[in-house]
Amino acid sequence: MAETITALGAALRSGETTSVEVVTRLLAQPDEIGAYVTRFDSALAAAAAADAELAAGRDRGPLHGIPLGIKDLLPTREGPTTAQSGVRHRWRKVRVDAEAVTRLRDAGAVLLGKTATMEFGVGGPVGQTGFPVPRNPWDPDHWTGGSSSGTANGVAAGLFPGGLGSDTAGSIRGPAAYCGITGFKPTYGLVPVAGSVPLAPSFDTVGPMARTAEDCALLLSALTGRDIGPLRGSLSGVRVGFAAFGTEFTEAVDVLRAAGAEVRPVEVPGYAALTTTTRLGYVTEGFAVHREMLREQWSAYAPQTRLALATGALLSGGDFARLLEVRAAGRRAVAELFESVDLLVTPTTTGPAPALRDLPRLRTIEGLHTPAWSATGQPALSVPRGFTSGGLPLGLQIIGRHHADELVLEAGHAFQLRTDWHRRVPAPVAGSVAPEPMPVRAEPTPPGSPVSALLRAAGLNPPEEDVDTVAARYPTVVAEVESLYRWP
């Protein structure tokens, strides 16, 4: 098994190793999977300082001397924060830690570097140049998921034992499932997002990624200042509802039952509507965040990013108001469900990580069972639950009530005490991390489409081929908006 934060912490305190030795070894490992945007020269000095403090009897806690990766949407004083983008944006100049980073540093963690993301947390590798394409360490011809891509594949490949991701619609949980690690989206607002690069402020959440739920709990303790744990590994008397959404995961449910849970199938009220509110909500809020930069630097954004954000210009103010109404109604409906269950489990994704060659034709968010819980703001954890016949990981998602974060992590720990999927380690990957850019497939503008006028009204003037691509998506947007007027 690759190193965990828990095991490394014990080794540091027993004198078996030092932070300098661990960091030296990890920095020497080649990055063949596009996990890093940059590595920090300061990491060895930070490790030496951590060792000196431990030798002097100053122990900052479980993260003292532990090397971590930080998603490149969270500024660090080492800088720069690229957001994996060629756009000239203000965060590139920031040399101050985001609040979550400050808390990890105060806990004694050693920052190894900034990890890969999707551009501004919304784009993808299709058509992007200038950055490595994050690859799945279990099969480098497959994607990692996004947008916490580099933290996920870096942990899976053993480049660092844990780190930070951010999650707006599934950006921690999806990559965790696809890469076979553990990723936790805390209750909305529990972990500070101050100082981070925003995408959709009413959805954005910062959270931990590591090999185990136990390690995620240690990271969450530092991020919140609350003592999470120790986790016991028992679910005696805990009521768990499961929603399969067409995916068979009986063995995972049986594991929870063996841990003492009372398990039964449930229907999730408003699930489709909540999923839609996230799909539409994050691009609408994202467009508001990026509108001025899109006006001035349209072509500097990668194709997937600018086209996704431009989709947010297609909703009217009335449509967005309806979205908020449905989101509130969905939250109330789910809260009623959680009067009869303590936890809910679902598959994290509809299947394994997609092949890189298939990404130009996929709407990758449709492969996730994560967006609904971003709309409700509830804590949600993804843990490994097995592999496909082709050797790609699968994930189990565990959702709790608001602020039941510790119970969610307890369930993940109980699951991992009785399984070994999180202990599996991929073989080392060799090969290029920068394949040829994947082309965006443009389509002709449908006759009578209002998209060009809507984009102009928003102050955008994209080239005709981009208008065609946005217009090709317009019927889907219209159908999704109309579905919100039919529920509840």
CSV table of N, CA and C in Angstrom, one decimal, residues 141-244:
chain,number,residue,atom,x,y,z
A,141,ASP,N,-4.4,6.2,-21.0
A,141,ASP,CA,-5.2,6.6,-22.1
A,141,ASP,C,-6.6,7.1,-21.6
A,142,HIS,N,-6.8,7.1,-20.3
A,142,HIS,CA,-8.1,7.5,-19.8
A,142,HIS,C,-7.8,8.8,-19.0
A,143,TRP,N,-8.9,9.5,-18.8
A,143,TRP,CA,-8.9,10.8,-18.1
A,143,TRP,C,-8.9,10.6,-16.6
A,144,THR,N,-8.6,11.6,-15.8
A,144,THR,CA,-8.7,11.6,-14.4
A,144,THR,C,-10.1,12.1,-13.8
A,145,GLY,N,-10.9,12.7,-14.7
A,145,GLY,CA,-12.0,13.5,-14.2
A,145,GLY,C,-11.5,14.9,-13.8
A,146,GLY,N,-12.4,15.8,-13.6
A,146,GLY,CA,-12.0,17.1,-13.2
A,146,GLY,C,-13.0,17.7,-12.2
A,147,SER,N,-12.6,18.8,-11.6
A,147,SER,CA,-11.4,19.6,-12.0
A,147,SER,C,-10.3,19.4,-11.0
A,148,SER,N,-10.4,18.6,-10.0
A,148,SER,CA,-9.3,18.4,-9.0
A,148,SER,C,-8.4,17.2,-9.6
A,149,SER,N,-8.0,17.4,-10.8
A,149,SER,CA,-7.4,16.3,-11.5
A,149,SER,C,-6.0,15.9,-11.0
A,150,GLY,N,-5.2,16.9,-10.8
A,150,GLY,CA,-3.8,16.6,-10.3
A,150,GLY,C,-3.7,16.1,-8.9
A,151,THR,N,-4.6,16.6,-8.0
A,151,THR,CA,-4.5,16.1,-6.7
A,151,THR,C,-5.0,14.6,-6.7
A,152,ALA,N,-6.0,14.3,-7.5
A,152,ALA,CA,-6.5,12.9,-7.5
A,152,ALA,C,-5.4,12.0,-8.1
A,153,ASN,N,-4.9,12.3,-9.3
A,153,ASN,CA,-3.9,11.3,-9.8
A,153,ASN,C,-2.6,11.3,-9.1
A,154,GLY,N,-2.2,12.5,-8.5
A,154,GLY,CA,-1.0,12.5,-7.7
A,154,GLY,C,-1.1,11.6,-6.5
A,155,VAL,N,-2.2,11.7,-5.8
A,155,VAL,CA,-2.4,10.8,-4.6
A,155,VAL,C,-2.4,9.3,-5.0
A,156,ALA,N,-3.1,9.0,-6.1
A,156,ALA,CA,-3.2,7.6,-6.6
A,156,ALA,C,-1.8,7.1,-7.0
A,157,ALA,N,-1.0,7.9,-7.6
A,157,ALA,CA,0.3,7.5,-8.1
A,157,ALA,C,1.4,7.6,-7.0
A,158,GLY,N,1.0,8.1,-5.8
A,158,GLY,CA,2.0,8.1,-4.8
A,158,GLY,C,3.0,9.3,-4.8
A,159,LEU,N,2.6,10.4,-5.6
A,159,LEU,CA,3.4,11.5,-5.6
A,159,LEU,C,3.4,12.4,-4.3
A,160,PHE,N,2.3,12.2,-3.6
A,160,PHE,CA,2.1,12.8,-2.3
A,160,PHE,C,0.9,12.1,-1.7
A,161,PRO,N,0.8,12.1,-0.3
A,161,PRO,CA,-0.2,11.2,0.3
A,161,PRO,C,-1.6,11.9,0.5
A,162,GLY,N,-1.6,13.2,0.2
A,162,GLY,CA,-2.9,13.9,0.3
A,162,GLY,C,-2.8,15.3,-0.2
A,163,GLY,N,-3.9,16.0,-0.2
A,163,GLY,CA,-3.9,17.4,-0.7
A,163,GLY,C,-5.3,18.0,-0.7
A,164,LEU,N,-5.3,19.2,-1.3
A,164,LEU,CA,-6.5,19.9,-1.4
A,164,LEU,C,-7.1,19.9,-2.8
A,165,GLY,N,-8.4,19.8,-2.9
A,165,GLY,CA,-9.2,20.0,-4.1
A,165,GLY,C,-10.3,21.0,-3.9
A,166,SER,N,-11.1,21.3,-4.9
A,166,SER,CA,-12.3,22.1,-4.7
A,166,SER,C,-13.4,21.4,-5.5
A,167,ASP,N,-14.6,21.7,-5.1
A,167,ASP,CA,-15.7,20.9,-5.7
A,167,ASP,C,-16.9,21.9,-5.9
A,168,THR,N,-17.3,22.0,-7.1
A,168,THR,CA,-18.5,22.9,-7.5
A,168,THR,C,-19.6,22.1,-7.9
A,169,ALA,N,-19.4,21.0,-8.6
A,169,ALA,CA,-20.4,20.1,-9.1
A,169,ALA,C,-20.0,18.6,-9.0
A,170,GLY,N,-18.8,18.4,-8.4
A,170,GLY,CA,-18.3,17.0,-8.3
A,170,GLY,C,-16.8,17.0,-8.5
A,171,SER,N,-16.1,18.1,-8.4
A,171,SER,CA,-14.7,18.2,-8.9
A,171,SER,C,-13.8,17.6,-7.9
A,172,ILE,N,-14.2,17.2,-6.7
A,172,ILE,CA,-13.4,16.4,-5.8
A,172,ILE,C,-13.8,14.9,-5.9
A,173,ARG,N,-15.1,14.7,-5.9
A,173,ARG,CA,-15.6,13.3,-5.9
A,173,ARG,C,-15.4,12.6,-7.2
A,174,GLY,N,-15.7,13.2,-8.3
A,174,GLY,CA,-15.5,12.6,-9.6
A,174,GLY,C,-14.1,12.1,-9.8
A,175,PRO,N,-13.0,13.0,-9.7
A,175,PRO,CA,-11.7,12.5,-9.9
A,175,PRO,C,-11.3,11.5,-8.8
A,176,ALA,N,-11.8,11.6,-7.6
A,176,ALA,CA,-11.5,10.6,-6.6
A,176,ALA,C,-12.0,9.2,-7.0
A,177,ALA,N,-13.2,9.2,-7.5
A,177,ALA,CA,-13.7,7.9,-8.0
A,177,ALA,C,-13.0,7.3,-9.2
A,178,TYR,N,-12.7,8.2,-10.2
A,178,TYR,CA,-12.0,7.8,-11.4
A,178,TYR,C,-10.6,7.3,-11.1
A,179,CYS,N,-9.9,7.9,-10.1
A,179,CYS,CA,-8.5,7.6,-9.8
A,179,CYS,C,-8.3,6.6,-8.6
A,180,GLY,N,-9.4,6.2,-8.0
A,180,GLY,CA,-9.3,5.1,-7.0
A,180,GLY,C,-8.8,5.6,-5.6
A,181,ILE,N,-9.2,6.9,-5.3
A,181,ILE,CA,-8.8,7.4,-4.0
A,181,ILE,C,-10.0,7.9,-3.2
A,182,THR,N,-9.8,8.6,-2.1
A,182,THR,CA,-10.9,9.1,-1.3
A,182,THR,C,-11.0,10.6,-1.4
A,183,GLY,N,-12.1,11.1,-1.6
A,183,GLY,CA,-12.3,12.6,-1.7
A,183,GLY,C,-13.5,13.1,-1.0
A,184,PHE,N,-13.4,14.2,-0.3
A,184,PHE,CA,-14.5,14.6,0.5
A,184,PHE,C,-14.9,16.1,0.2
A,185,LYS,N,-16.2,16.2,-0.1
A,185,LYS,CA,-16.8,17.6,-0.2
A,185,LYS,C,-17.5,17.9,1.1
A,186,PRO,N,-17.0,18.8,1.9
A,186,PRO,CA,-17.6,19.1,3.2
A,186,PRO,C,-18.9,19.8,3.0
A,187,THR,N,-19.6,19.9,4.1
A,187,THR,CA,-20.8,20.8,4.1
A,187,THR,C,-20.4,22.2,3.6
A,188,TYR,N,-21.3,22.7,2.7
A,188,TYR,CA,-21.0,24.0,2.1
A,188,TYR,C,-20.8,25.1,3.2
A,189,GLY,N,-19.7,25.8,3.1
A,189,GLY,CA,-19.3,26.8,4.1
A,189,GLY,C,-18.5,26.4,5.3
A,190,LEU,N,-18.3,25.1,5.4
A,190,LEU,CA,-17.6,24.6,6.6
A,190,LEU,C,-16.1,24.9,6.5
A,191,VAL,N,-15.5,24.7,5.3
A,191,VAL,CA,-14.1,25.0,5.0
A,191,VAL,C,-14.1,26.4,4.3
A,192,PRO,N,-13.2,27.3,4.7
A,192,PRO,CA,-13.2,28.6,4.1
A,192,PRO,C,-12.7,28.5,2.6
A,193,VAL,N,-13.4,29.2,1.7
A,193,VAL,CA,-13.0,29.4,0.3
A,193,VAL,C,-12.3,30.7,0.1
A,194,ALA,N,-12.2,31.5,1.1
A,194,ALA,CA,-11.6,32.9,1.0
A,194,ALA,C,-10.2,32.8,0.4
A,195,GLY,N,-10.0,33.7,-0.7
A,195,GLY,CA,-8.8,33.7,-1.3
A,195,GLY,C,-8.6,32.8,-2.5
A,196,SER,N,-9.6,31.9,-2.7
A,196,SER,CA,-9.5,30.9,-3.8
A,196,SER,C,-10.1,31.5,-5.1
A,197,VAL,N,-9.7,30.9,-6.2
A,197,VAL,CA,-10.2,31.4,-7.5
A,197,VAL,C,-11.7,30.9,-7.6
A,198,PRO,N,-12.6,31.8,-7.7
A,198,PRO,CA,-14.0,31.4,-7.7
A,198,PRO,C,-14.5,30.8,-9.0
A,199,LEU,N,-15.5,30.0,-9.0
A,199,LEU,CA,-16.2,29.6,-10.2
A,199,LEU,C,-17.7,29.9,-10.0
A,200,ALA,N,-18.3,29.3,-9.0
A,200,ALA,CA,-19.7,29.6,-8.8
A,200,ALA,C,-19.9,29.7,-7.3
A,201,PRO,N,-19.9,30.9,-6.7
A,201,PRO,CA,-19.8,31.1,-5.3
A,201,PRO,C,-20.8,30.4,-4.4
A,202,SER,N,-22.0,30.2,-4.9
A,202,SER,CA,-23.0,29.5,-4.1
A,202,SER,C,-22.9,28.0,-4.1
A,203,PHE,N,-21.9,27.5,-4.9
A,203,PHE,CA,-21.6,26.1,-5.0
A,203,PHE,C,-20.2,25.7,-4.5
A,204,ASP,N,-19.2,26.6,-4.7
A,204,ASP,CA,-17.8,26.3,-4.5
A,204,ASP,C,-17.5,25.8,-3.1
A,205,THR,N,-16.8,24.7,-3.0
A,205,THR,CA,-16.4,24.1,-1.7
A,205,THR,C,-15.0,23.6,-1.8
A,206,VAL,N,-14.2,23.8,-0.8
A,206,VAL,CA,-12.8,23.3,-0.7
A,206,VAL,C,-12.8,22.1,0.2
A,207,GLY,N,-12.0,21.0,-0.2
A,207,GLY,CA,-12.1,19.8,0.6
A,207,GLY,C,-10.8,19.0,0.5
A,208,PRO,N,-10.7,18.0,1.3
A,208,PRO,CA,-9.5,17.1,1.3
A,208,PRO,C,-9.6,15.9,0.4
A,209,MET,N,-8.4,15.5,-0.1
A,209,MET,CA,-8.3,14.3,-0.9
A,209,MET,C,-7.1,13.5,-0.4
A,210,ALA,N,-7.3,12.2,-0.3
A,210,ALA,CA,-6.2,11.4,0.3
A,210,ALA,C,-6.6,9.9,-0.1
A,211,ARG,N,-5.8,9.0,0.5
A,211,ARG,CA,-6.1,7.6,0.3
A,211,ARG,C,-7.2,7.1,1.1
A,212,THR,N,-7.4,7.6,2.3
A,212,THR,CA,-8.4,7.0,3.2
A,212,THR,C,-9.3,8.1,3.8
A,213,ALA,N,-10.5,7.6,4.2
A,213,ALA,CA,-11.4,8.5,5.0
A,213,ALA,C,-10.7,9.0,6.2
A,214,GLU,N,-9.9,8.2,6.9
A,214,GLU,CA,-9.2,8.5,8.1
A,214,GLU,C,-8.3,9.7,7.8
A,215,ASP,N,-7.6,9.7,6.7
A,215,ASP,CA,-6.7,10.8,6.3
A,215,ASP,C,-7.5,12.0,6.0
A,216,CYS,N,-8.6,11.9,5.3
A,216,CYS,CA,-9.4,13.0,5.0
A,216,CYS,C,-9.9,13.7,6.3
A,217,ALA,N,-10.2,12.9,7.3
A,217,ALA,CA,-10.6,13.4,8.6
A,217,ALA,C,-9.5,14.3,9.2
A,218,LEU,N,-8.3,13.8,9.1
A,218,LEU,CA,-7.1,14.6,9.6
A,218,LEU,C,-7.0,15.9,8.9
A,219,LEU,N,-7.1,15.9,7.6
A,219,LEU,CA,-7.0,17.1,6.8
A,219,LEU,C,-8.2,18.1,7.2
A,220,LEU,N,-9.4,17.5,7.3
A,220,LEU,CA,-10.6,18.3,7.6
A,220,LEU,C,-10.4,19.0,9.0
A,221,SER,N,-9.8,18.3,10.0
A,221,SER,CA,-9.6,18.8,11.3
A,221,SER,C,-8.8,20.1,11.2
A,222,ALA,N,-7.7,20.0,10.4
A,222,ALA,CA,-6.9,21.2,10.2
A,222,ALA,C,-7.6,22.3,9.5
A,223,LEU,N,-8.4,22.0,8.5
A,223,LEU,CA,-9.1,23.0,7.7
A,223,LEU,C,-10.2,23.7,8.5
A,224,THR,N,-10.7,23.0,9.5
A,224,THR,CA,-11.9,23.6,10.2
A,224,THR,C,-11.5,24.0,11.6
A,225,GLY,N,-10.4,23.5,12.1
A,225,GLY,CA,-10.1,23.8,13.5
A,225,GLY,C,-10.9,23.0,14.5
A,226,ARG,N,-11.6,22.0,14.0
A,226,ARG,CA,-12.4,21.1,14.8
A,226,ARG,C,-11.8,19.7,14.8
A,227,ASP,N,-11.8,19.1,16.0
A,227,ASP,CA,-11.3,17.7,16.1
A,227,ASP,C,-12.2,16.7,15.5
A,228,ILE,N,-11.9,16.1,14.4
A,228,ILE,CA,-12.7,15.1,13.7
A,228,ILE,C,-12.1,13.7,14.1
A,229,GLY,N,-12.8,13.0,14.9
A,229,GLY,CA,-12.3,11.6,15.2
A,229,GLY,C,-11.8,11.5,16.6
A,230,PRO,N,-11.2,10.4,17.0
A,230,PRO,CA,-10.8,9.3,16.1
A,230,PRO,C,-12.0,8.6,15.6
A,231,LEU,N,-11.9,8.1,14.3
A,231,LEU,CA,-13.0,7.3,13.7
A,231,LEU,C,-13.0,5.9,14.3
A,232,ARG,N,-14.2,5.4,14.6
A,232,ARG,CA,-14.3,4.1,15.2
A,232,ARG,C,-14.5,2.9,14.3
A,233,GLY,N,-15.2,3.2,13.1
A,233,GLY,CA,-15.4,2.1,12.1
A,233,GLY,C,-16.6,1.3,12.4
A,234,SER,N,-17.5,1.8,13.2
A,234,SER,CA,-18.8,1.1,13.4
A,234,SER,C,-20.0,2.0,12.9
A,235,LEU,N,-21.0,1.3,12.3
A,235,LEU,CA,-22.2,2.0,11.9
A,235,LEU,C,-23.4,1.4,12.6
A,236,SER,N,-23.2,0.9,13.8
A,236,SER,CA,-24.3,0.2,14.5
A,236,SER,C,-25.4,1.2,14.7
A,237,GLY,N,-26.6,0.8,14.2
A,237,GLY,CA,-27.8,1.6,14.4
A,237,GLY,C,-28.0,2.7,13.4
A,238,VAL,N,-27.0,3.0,12.5
A,238,VAL,CA,-27.1,4.0,11.6
A,238,VAL,C,-28.0,3.6,10.4
A,239,ARG,N,-28.9,4.5,10.1
A,239,ARG,CA,-29.9,4.2,9.0
A,239,ARG,C,-29.3,4.7,7.7
A,240,VAL,N,-29.2,3.8,6.8
A,240,VAL,CA,-28.6,4.1,5.5
A,240,VAL,C,-29.6,3.8,4.4
A,241,GLY,N,-29.9,4.8,3.5
A,241,GLY,CA,-30.7,4.6,2.3
A,241,GLY,C,-29.7,4.5,1.1
A,242,PHE,N,-30.1,3.6,0.2
A,242,PHE,CA,-29.2,3.6,-1.0
A,242,PHE,C,-30.1,3.8,-2.2
A,243,ALA,N,-29.6,4.5,-3.2
A,243,ALA,CA,-30.2,4.8,-4.5
A,243,ALA,C,-29.2,4.4,-5.6
A,244,ALA,N,-29.6,3.3,-6.3
A,244,ALA,CA,-28.6,2.8,-7.3
A,244,ALA,C,-28.5,3.5,-8.6
